[in-house]
Amino acid sequence: MQRYFGRIIDKQVILDEGDQFHLVKVMRVRTGDQVEVVCEGKLFLCTVSSVKPLRISATAQIKENNELKNDVVLIASLLKGDKLDLVIQKATELGVEEIVLLQSERSIAKIRNLDRDFKLERFNRIVKEAAEQSKRTRLPLLYRIIRMNELPEIKADVKLMAYEGRQGSTSSFLSAVKTIKSGQRVAILIGPEGGFSDDEVNEAMEYGYQTVSLGRRILRAETASFYALSVLAAHLERK
Ligand code: SAM
């Protein structure tokens, strides 16, 4: 069943124009069809009472929670091309609560101020589609593009920096994950194609980040995000 993120006022469902178009023109919805709508973290079963004009009413709340037990924020360095789109899509599927974009020293991609709003709007469309597809009941936040010196603004109880250097002095990601306690917010920091500079590593450590290894192999930045979030989700959802 199709899921949308929308608003529900007096049991009447309000979807954005894109979703209305999708429902009527792509899904060719008919009167009596049912859809799921998430409103403010709650999931509702809704019925299409008319197509022209489109009217949808909430009929029942569904108890469902597909969210991770811990809040996870991915701090992802800007990446070239559509790699960042993929990171944002997979991070959403893997349950993050927030995605923060980092303009790091060696990020090849740059987001200039005049592109900022346009890019954030496009990234949030990717988040919304991935959240609907993966049956999330919460839309991850994506509104911040920061520099390393703004890292302290990202509140977290456990701060992990994926770093492939100094192999000897970094613990494994999984052993760090195993120390996470219930209710703790976890931040995972992933570098750009060119990696973090030594200054960035030292600066992040001053802000309380622990460097962790994602294994013996050097992963692409996008792979590193997928790997870290998969291991974390698997650990948090183990039976
Ligand atoms: N130093 C890398 C190289 O020689 O190609 C460049 C950085 S790597 C492509 C991109 C990012 O992925 C790194 O900044 C780091 O955050 C993460 N990463 C990749 N492999 C890793 C590993 N084995 N352990 C920890 N982090 C890793």
Short mmCIF file of C-alpha atoms and ligand atoms in Angstrom, two decimals:
data_model
loop_
_atom_site.label_atom_id
_atom_site.label_comp_id
_atom_site.label_asym_id
_atom_site.label_seq_id
_atom_site.Cartn_x
_atom_site.Cartn_y
_atom_site.Cartn_z
CA MET A 1 0.00 0.00 0.00
CA GLN A 2 1.31 3.45 -0.97
CA ARG A 3 2.56 5.61 1.90
CA TYR A 4 2.74 9.40 1.97
CA PHE A 5 3.86 12.01 4.48
CA GLY A 6 1.15 14.61 4.84
CA ARG A 7 -1.08 16.55 7.25
CA ILE A 8 -4.39 15.49 8.73
CA ILE A 9 -6.82 18.11 9.99
CA ASP A 10 -10.25 17.02 11.26
CA LYS A 11 -9.63 13.62 9.66
CA GLN A 12 -9.12 15.27 6.23
CA VAL A 13 -5.81 14.40 4.59
CA ILE A 14 -3.72 17.16 3.00
CA LEU A 15 -0.97 16.02 0.64
CA ASP A 16 1.47 18.22 -1.24
CA GLU A 17 0.91 18.77 -4.97
CA GLY A 18 3.54 16.24 -5.97
CA ASP A 19 1.88 13.50 -3.96
CA GLN A 20 -1.58 14.43 -5.23
CA PHE A 21 -0.29 14.17 -8.80
CA HIS A 22 1.39 10.83 -8.01
CA LEU A 23 -1.77 9.43 -6.46
CA VAL A 24 -4.15 10.53 -9.24
CA LYS A 25 -2.02 10.36 -12.39
CA VAL A 26 0.55 7.67 -11.58
CA MET A 27 -1.27 5.39 -9.15
CA ARG A 28 -4.63 6.14 -10.86
CA VAL A 29 -6.37 5.94 -7.51
CA ARG A 30 -10.13 5.25 -7.41
CA THR A 31 -12.82 6.08 -4.89
CA GLY A 32 -12.67 3.60 -2.03
CA ASP A 33 -8.96 2.89 -2.45
CA GLN A 34 -6.86 3.01 0.71
CA VAL A 35 -3.49 4.67 1.33
CA GLU A 36 -1.26 5.11 4.35
CA VAL A 37 -0.48 8.62 5.53
CA VAL A 38 2.08 9.56 8.17
CA CYS A 39 1.26 12.74 10.05
CA GLU A 40 3.53 13.97 12.86
CA GLY A 41 5.08 10.54 13.43
CA LYS A 42 1.73 8.73 13.54
CA LEU A 43 0.55 6.34 10.81
CA PHE A 44 -3.06 6.41 9.56
CA LEU A 45 -5.07 4.20 7.23
CA CYS A 46 -6.94 6.54 4.89
CA THR A 47 -9.68 6.09 2.33
CA VAL A 48 -10.11 8.00 -0.92
CA SER A 49 -13.64 9.40 -0.75
CA SER A 50 -13.44 11.15 -4.13
CA VAL A 51 -10.91 11.58 -6.93
CA LYS A 52 -12.15 14.76 -8.60
CA PRO A 53 -11.72 16.73 -6.46
CA LEU A 54 -9.28 14.53 -4.51
CA ARG A 55 -10.62 13.93 -1.03
CA ILE A 56 -9.00 11.51 1.41
CA SER A 57 -10.13 10.87 4.96
CA ALA A 58 -8.28 9.21 7.82
CA THR A 59 -10.18 6.16 9.02
CA ALA A 60 -7.90 4.51 11.59
CA GLN A 61 -4.55 4.97 13.26
CA ILE A 62 -2.15 2.06 12.72
CA LYS A 63 0.25 1.11 15.47
CA GLU A 64 3.62 0.59 13.76
CA ASN A 65 7.14 1.64 14.57
CA ASN A 66 9.87 1.03 12.01
CA GLU A 67 12.29 3.47 13.61
CA LEU A 68 15.66 2.68 15.20
CA LYS A 69 15.70 2.63 19.01
CA ASN A 70 18.47 5.24 19.08
CA ASP A 71 18.57 8.54 17.23
CA VAL A 72 21.36 8.42 14.64
CA VAL A 73 22.76 11.48 12.88
CA LEU A 74 24.95 10.94 9.82
CA ILE A 75 27.41 13.77 9.23
CA ALA A 76 28.33 13.20 5.58
CA SER A 77 31.00 15.17 3.76
CA LEU A 78 29.87 16.68 0.46
CA LEU A 79 30.57 14.32 -2.43
CA LYS A 80 30.80 14.80 -6.18
CA GLY A 81 28.01 13.99 -8.64
CA ASP A 82 25.07 11.91 -7.54
CA LYS A 83 27.01 10.03 -4.84
CA LEU A 84 25.55 12.27 -2.16
CA ASP A 85 22.03 11.57 -3.47
CA LEU A 86 22.74 7.86 -2.93
CA VAL A 87 24.11 8.46 0.58
CA ILE A 88 21.00 10.48 1.50
CA GLN A 89 18.65 7.84 0.06
CA LYS A 90 20.38 4.88 1.78
CA ALA A 91 20.83 6.72 5.07
CA THR A 92 17.07 7.35 5.09
CA GLU A 93 16.30 3.70 4.36
CA LEU A 94 18.72 2.67 7.13
CA GLY A 95 16.85 4.72 9.72
CA VAL A 96 18.79 7.93 10.42
CA GLU A 97 17.00 10.67 12.34
CA GLU A 98 19.06 13.46 10.76
CA ILE A 99 21.55 13.96 7.95
CA VAL A 100 24.02 16.84 8.31
CA LEU A 101 26.17 17.82 5.31
CA LEU A 102 29.79 18.73 5.97
CA GLN A 103 31.85 21.03 3.76
CA SER A 104 35.21 19.47 4.67
CA GLU A 105 38.65 20.70 3.56
CA ARG A 106 39.05 18.11 0.84
CA SER A 107 35.41 17.99 -0.33
CA ILE A 108 35.65 18.34 -4.11
CA ALA A 109 31.96 19.29 -4.22
CA LYS A 110 31.09 22.74 -2.90
CA ILE A 111 27.62 24.13 -2.14
CA ARG A 112 27.64 27.87 -2.67
CA ASN A 113 25.13 29.97 -0.75
CA LEU A 114 23.10 30.74 -3.84
CA ASP A 115 22.64 27.01 -4.54
CA ARG A 116 21.93 26.14 -0.93
CA ASP A 117 18.13 26.34 -0.82
CA PHE A 118 17.71 24.65 -4.19
CA LYS A 119 20.03 21.79 -3.20
CA LEU A 120 18.44 21.32 0.21
CA GLU A 121 14.98 21.21 -1.39
CA ARG A 122 16.15 18.52 -3.81
CA PHE A 123 17.87 16.51 -1.07
CA ASN A 124 14.67 16.65 1.02
CA ARG A 125 12.67 15.27 -1.91
CA ILE A 126 15.06 12.30 -1.93
CA VAL A 127 14.58 11.92 1.84
CA LYS A 128 10.78 12.00 1.52
CA GLU A 129 10.66 9.46 -1.31
CA ALA A 130 13.06 7.11 0.49
CA ALA A 131 11.11 7.44 3.76
CA GLU A 132 7.83 6.63 2.00
CA GLN A 133 9.38 3.69 0.12
CA SER A 134 11.02 2.24 3.25
CA LYS A 135 7.82 2.63 5.29
CA ARG A 136 9.30 5.00 7.83
CA THR A 137 7.04 6.77 10.33
CA ARG A 138 9.41 9.70 10.64
CA LEU A 139 10.98 12.01 8.07
CA PRO A 140 14.70 12.46 8.73
CA LEU A 141 15.82 16.06 9.11
CA LEU A 142 18.17 17.50 6.48
CA TYR A 143 18.65 21.25 6.78
CA ARG A 144 22.21 21.84 7.92
CA ILE A 145 25.37 22.28 5.84
CA ILE A 146 28.22 22.87 8.27
CA ARG A 147 31.97 23.34 8.41
CA MET A 148 34.18 21.38 10.79
CA ASN A 149 34.29 24.22 13.35
CA GLU A 150 30.48 24.00 13.62
CA LEU A 151 30.62 20.31 14.59
CA PRO A 152 29.94 21.06 18.30
CA GLU A 153 26.45 22.26 17.23
CA ILE A 154 25.57 18.63 16.40
CA LYS A 155 24.47 17.21 19.76
CA ALA A 156 25.26 13.52 20.33
CA ASP A 157 26.13 11.23 23.23
CA VAL A 158 28.31 8.91 21.12
CA LYS A 159 30.53 10.58 18.49
CA LEU A 160 32.26 8.32 15.98
CA MET A 161 34.59 9.53 13.22
CA ALA A 162 35.30 6.98 10.51
CA TYR A 163 39.04 7.30 9.96
CA GLU A 164 41.21 4.96 7.94
CA GLY A 165 44.53 6.40 9.10
CA ARG A 166 46.58 5.50 12.20
CA GLN A 167 45.24 1.95 12.01
CA GLY A 168 46.76 1.06 15.34
CA SER A 169 45.06 3.79 17.35
CA THR A 170 41.51 3.38 16.12
CA SER A 171 39.12 0.87 17.61
CA SER A 172 36.80 -1.07 15.35
CA PHE A 173 33.46 0.49 14.54
CA LEU A 174 31.58 -2.58 15.84
CA SER A 175 33.28 -2.50 19.23
CA ALA A 176 32.34 1.19 19.52
CA VAL A 177 28.75 0.41 18.50
CA LYS A 178 28.49 -2.25 21.19
CA THR A 179 29.03 0.42 23.87
CA ILE A 180 25.93 2.41 22.79
CA LYS A 181 23.29 2.58 25.52
CA SER A 182 19.55 2.88 25.17
CA GLY A 183 18.42 6.44 24.47
CA GLN A 184 21.85 7.68 23.42
CA ARG A 185 22.07 9.82 20.28
CA VAL A 186 24.81 8.61 17.93
CA ALA A 187 26.75 10.78 15.47
CA ILE A 188 28.71 9.16 12.63
CA LEU A 189 31.17 11.36 10.75
CA ILE A 190 32.28 10.26 7.26
CA GLY A 191 34.94 12.01 5.18
CA PRO A 192 35.01 13.06 1.50
CA GLU A 193 36.67 11.35 -1.47
CA GLY A 194 40.04 12.80 -0.40
CA GLY A 195 39.64 11.85 3.26
CA PHE A 196 40.01 14.00 6.38
CA SER A 197 43.13 16.09 6.90
CA ASP A 198 45.16 15.50 10.07
CA ASP A 199 43.97 18.90 11.32
CA GLU A 200 40.34 17.85 10.84
CA VAL A 201 40.93 14.59 12.70
CA ASN A 202 42.54 16.44 15.61
CA GLU A 203 39.78 19.07 15.62
CA ALA A 204 37.02 16.44 15.66
CA MET A 205 38.77 14.60 18.49
CA GLU A 206 38.87 17.85 20.47
CA TYR A 207 35.07 17.96 20.03
CA GLY A 208 34.83 14.49 21.58
CA TYR A 209 34.85 12.33 18.44
CA GLN A 210 36.44 8.89 18.68
CA THR A 211 38.20 7.66 15.51
CA VAL A 212 36.96 4.22 14.46
CA SER A 213 38.05 1.83 11.74
CA LEU A 214 35.61 0.39 9.21
CA GLY A 215 38.01 -2.47 8.46
CA ARG A 216 41.28 -3.09 6.68
CA ARG A 217 40.12 -1.98 3.25
CA ILE A 218 39.76 1.63 2.09
CA LEU A 219 36.08 2.19 1.29
CA ARG A 220 34.69 4.87 -0.99
CA ALA A 221 33.01 7.59 1.05
CA GLU A 222 29.53 6.45 0.02
CA THR A 223 30.38 2.83 0.85
CA ALA A 224 31.69 3.92 4.25
CA SER A 225 28.32 5.53 5.05
CA PHE A 226 26.39 2.44 3.94
CA TYR A 227 28.71 0.13 5.88
CA ALA A 228 28.59 2.14 9.11
CA LEU A 229 24.82 2.63 9.08
CA SER A 230 24.20 -1.04 8.20
CA VAL A 231 26.37 -2.31 11.03
CA LEU A 232 24.76 0.15 13.46
CA ALA A 233 21.18 -0.69 12.39
CA ALA A 234 21.90 -4.43 12.53
CA HIS A 235 23.31 -4.07 16.03
CA LEU A 236 20.46 -1.89 17.29
CA GLU A 237 17.80 -4.20 15.81
CA ARG A 238 19.38 -7.52 16.74
CA LYS A 239 16.92 -9.84 18.46
N1 SAM B 1 42.28 7.90 2.57
C1 SAM B 1 41.33 7.46 1.57
C2 SAM B 1 42.05 6.92 0.34
O1 SAM B 1 43.26 6.67 0.47
O2 SAM B 1 41.41 6.75 -0.70
C3 SAM B 1 40.42 8.60 1.15
C4 SAM B 1 39.19 8.68 2.02
S1 SAM B 1 37.98 7.43 1.83
C5 SAM B 1 37.80 7.30 0.13
C6 SAM B 1 36.51 8.34 2.27
C7 SAM B 1 36.07 8.28 3.72
O3 SAM B 1 35.53 7.00 4.00
C8 SAM B 1 37.16 8.48 4.75
O4 SAM B 1 37.36 9.85 5.01
C9 SAM B 1 36.60 7.77 5.96
O5 SAM B 1 35.68 8.62 6.65
C10 SAM B 1 35.84 6.62 5.35
N2 SAM B 1 36.59 5.37 5.29
C11 SAM B 1 36.91 4.68 4.17
N3 SAM B 1 37.53 3.53 4.49
C12 SAM B 1 37.63 3.49 5.85
C13 SAM B 1 38.17 2.57 6.79
N4 SAM B 1 38.73 1.42 6.41
N5 SAM B 1 38.10 2.88 8.11
C14 SAM B 1 37.53 4.04 8.53
N6 SAM B 1 36.98 4.95 7.69
C15 SAM B 1 37.03 4.67 6.35
#
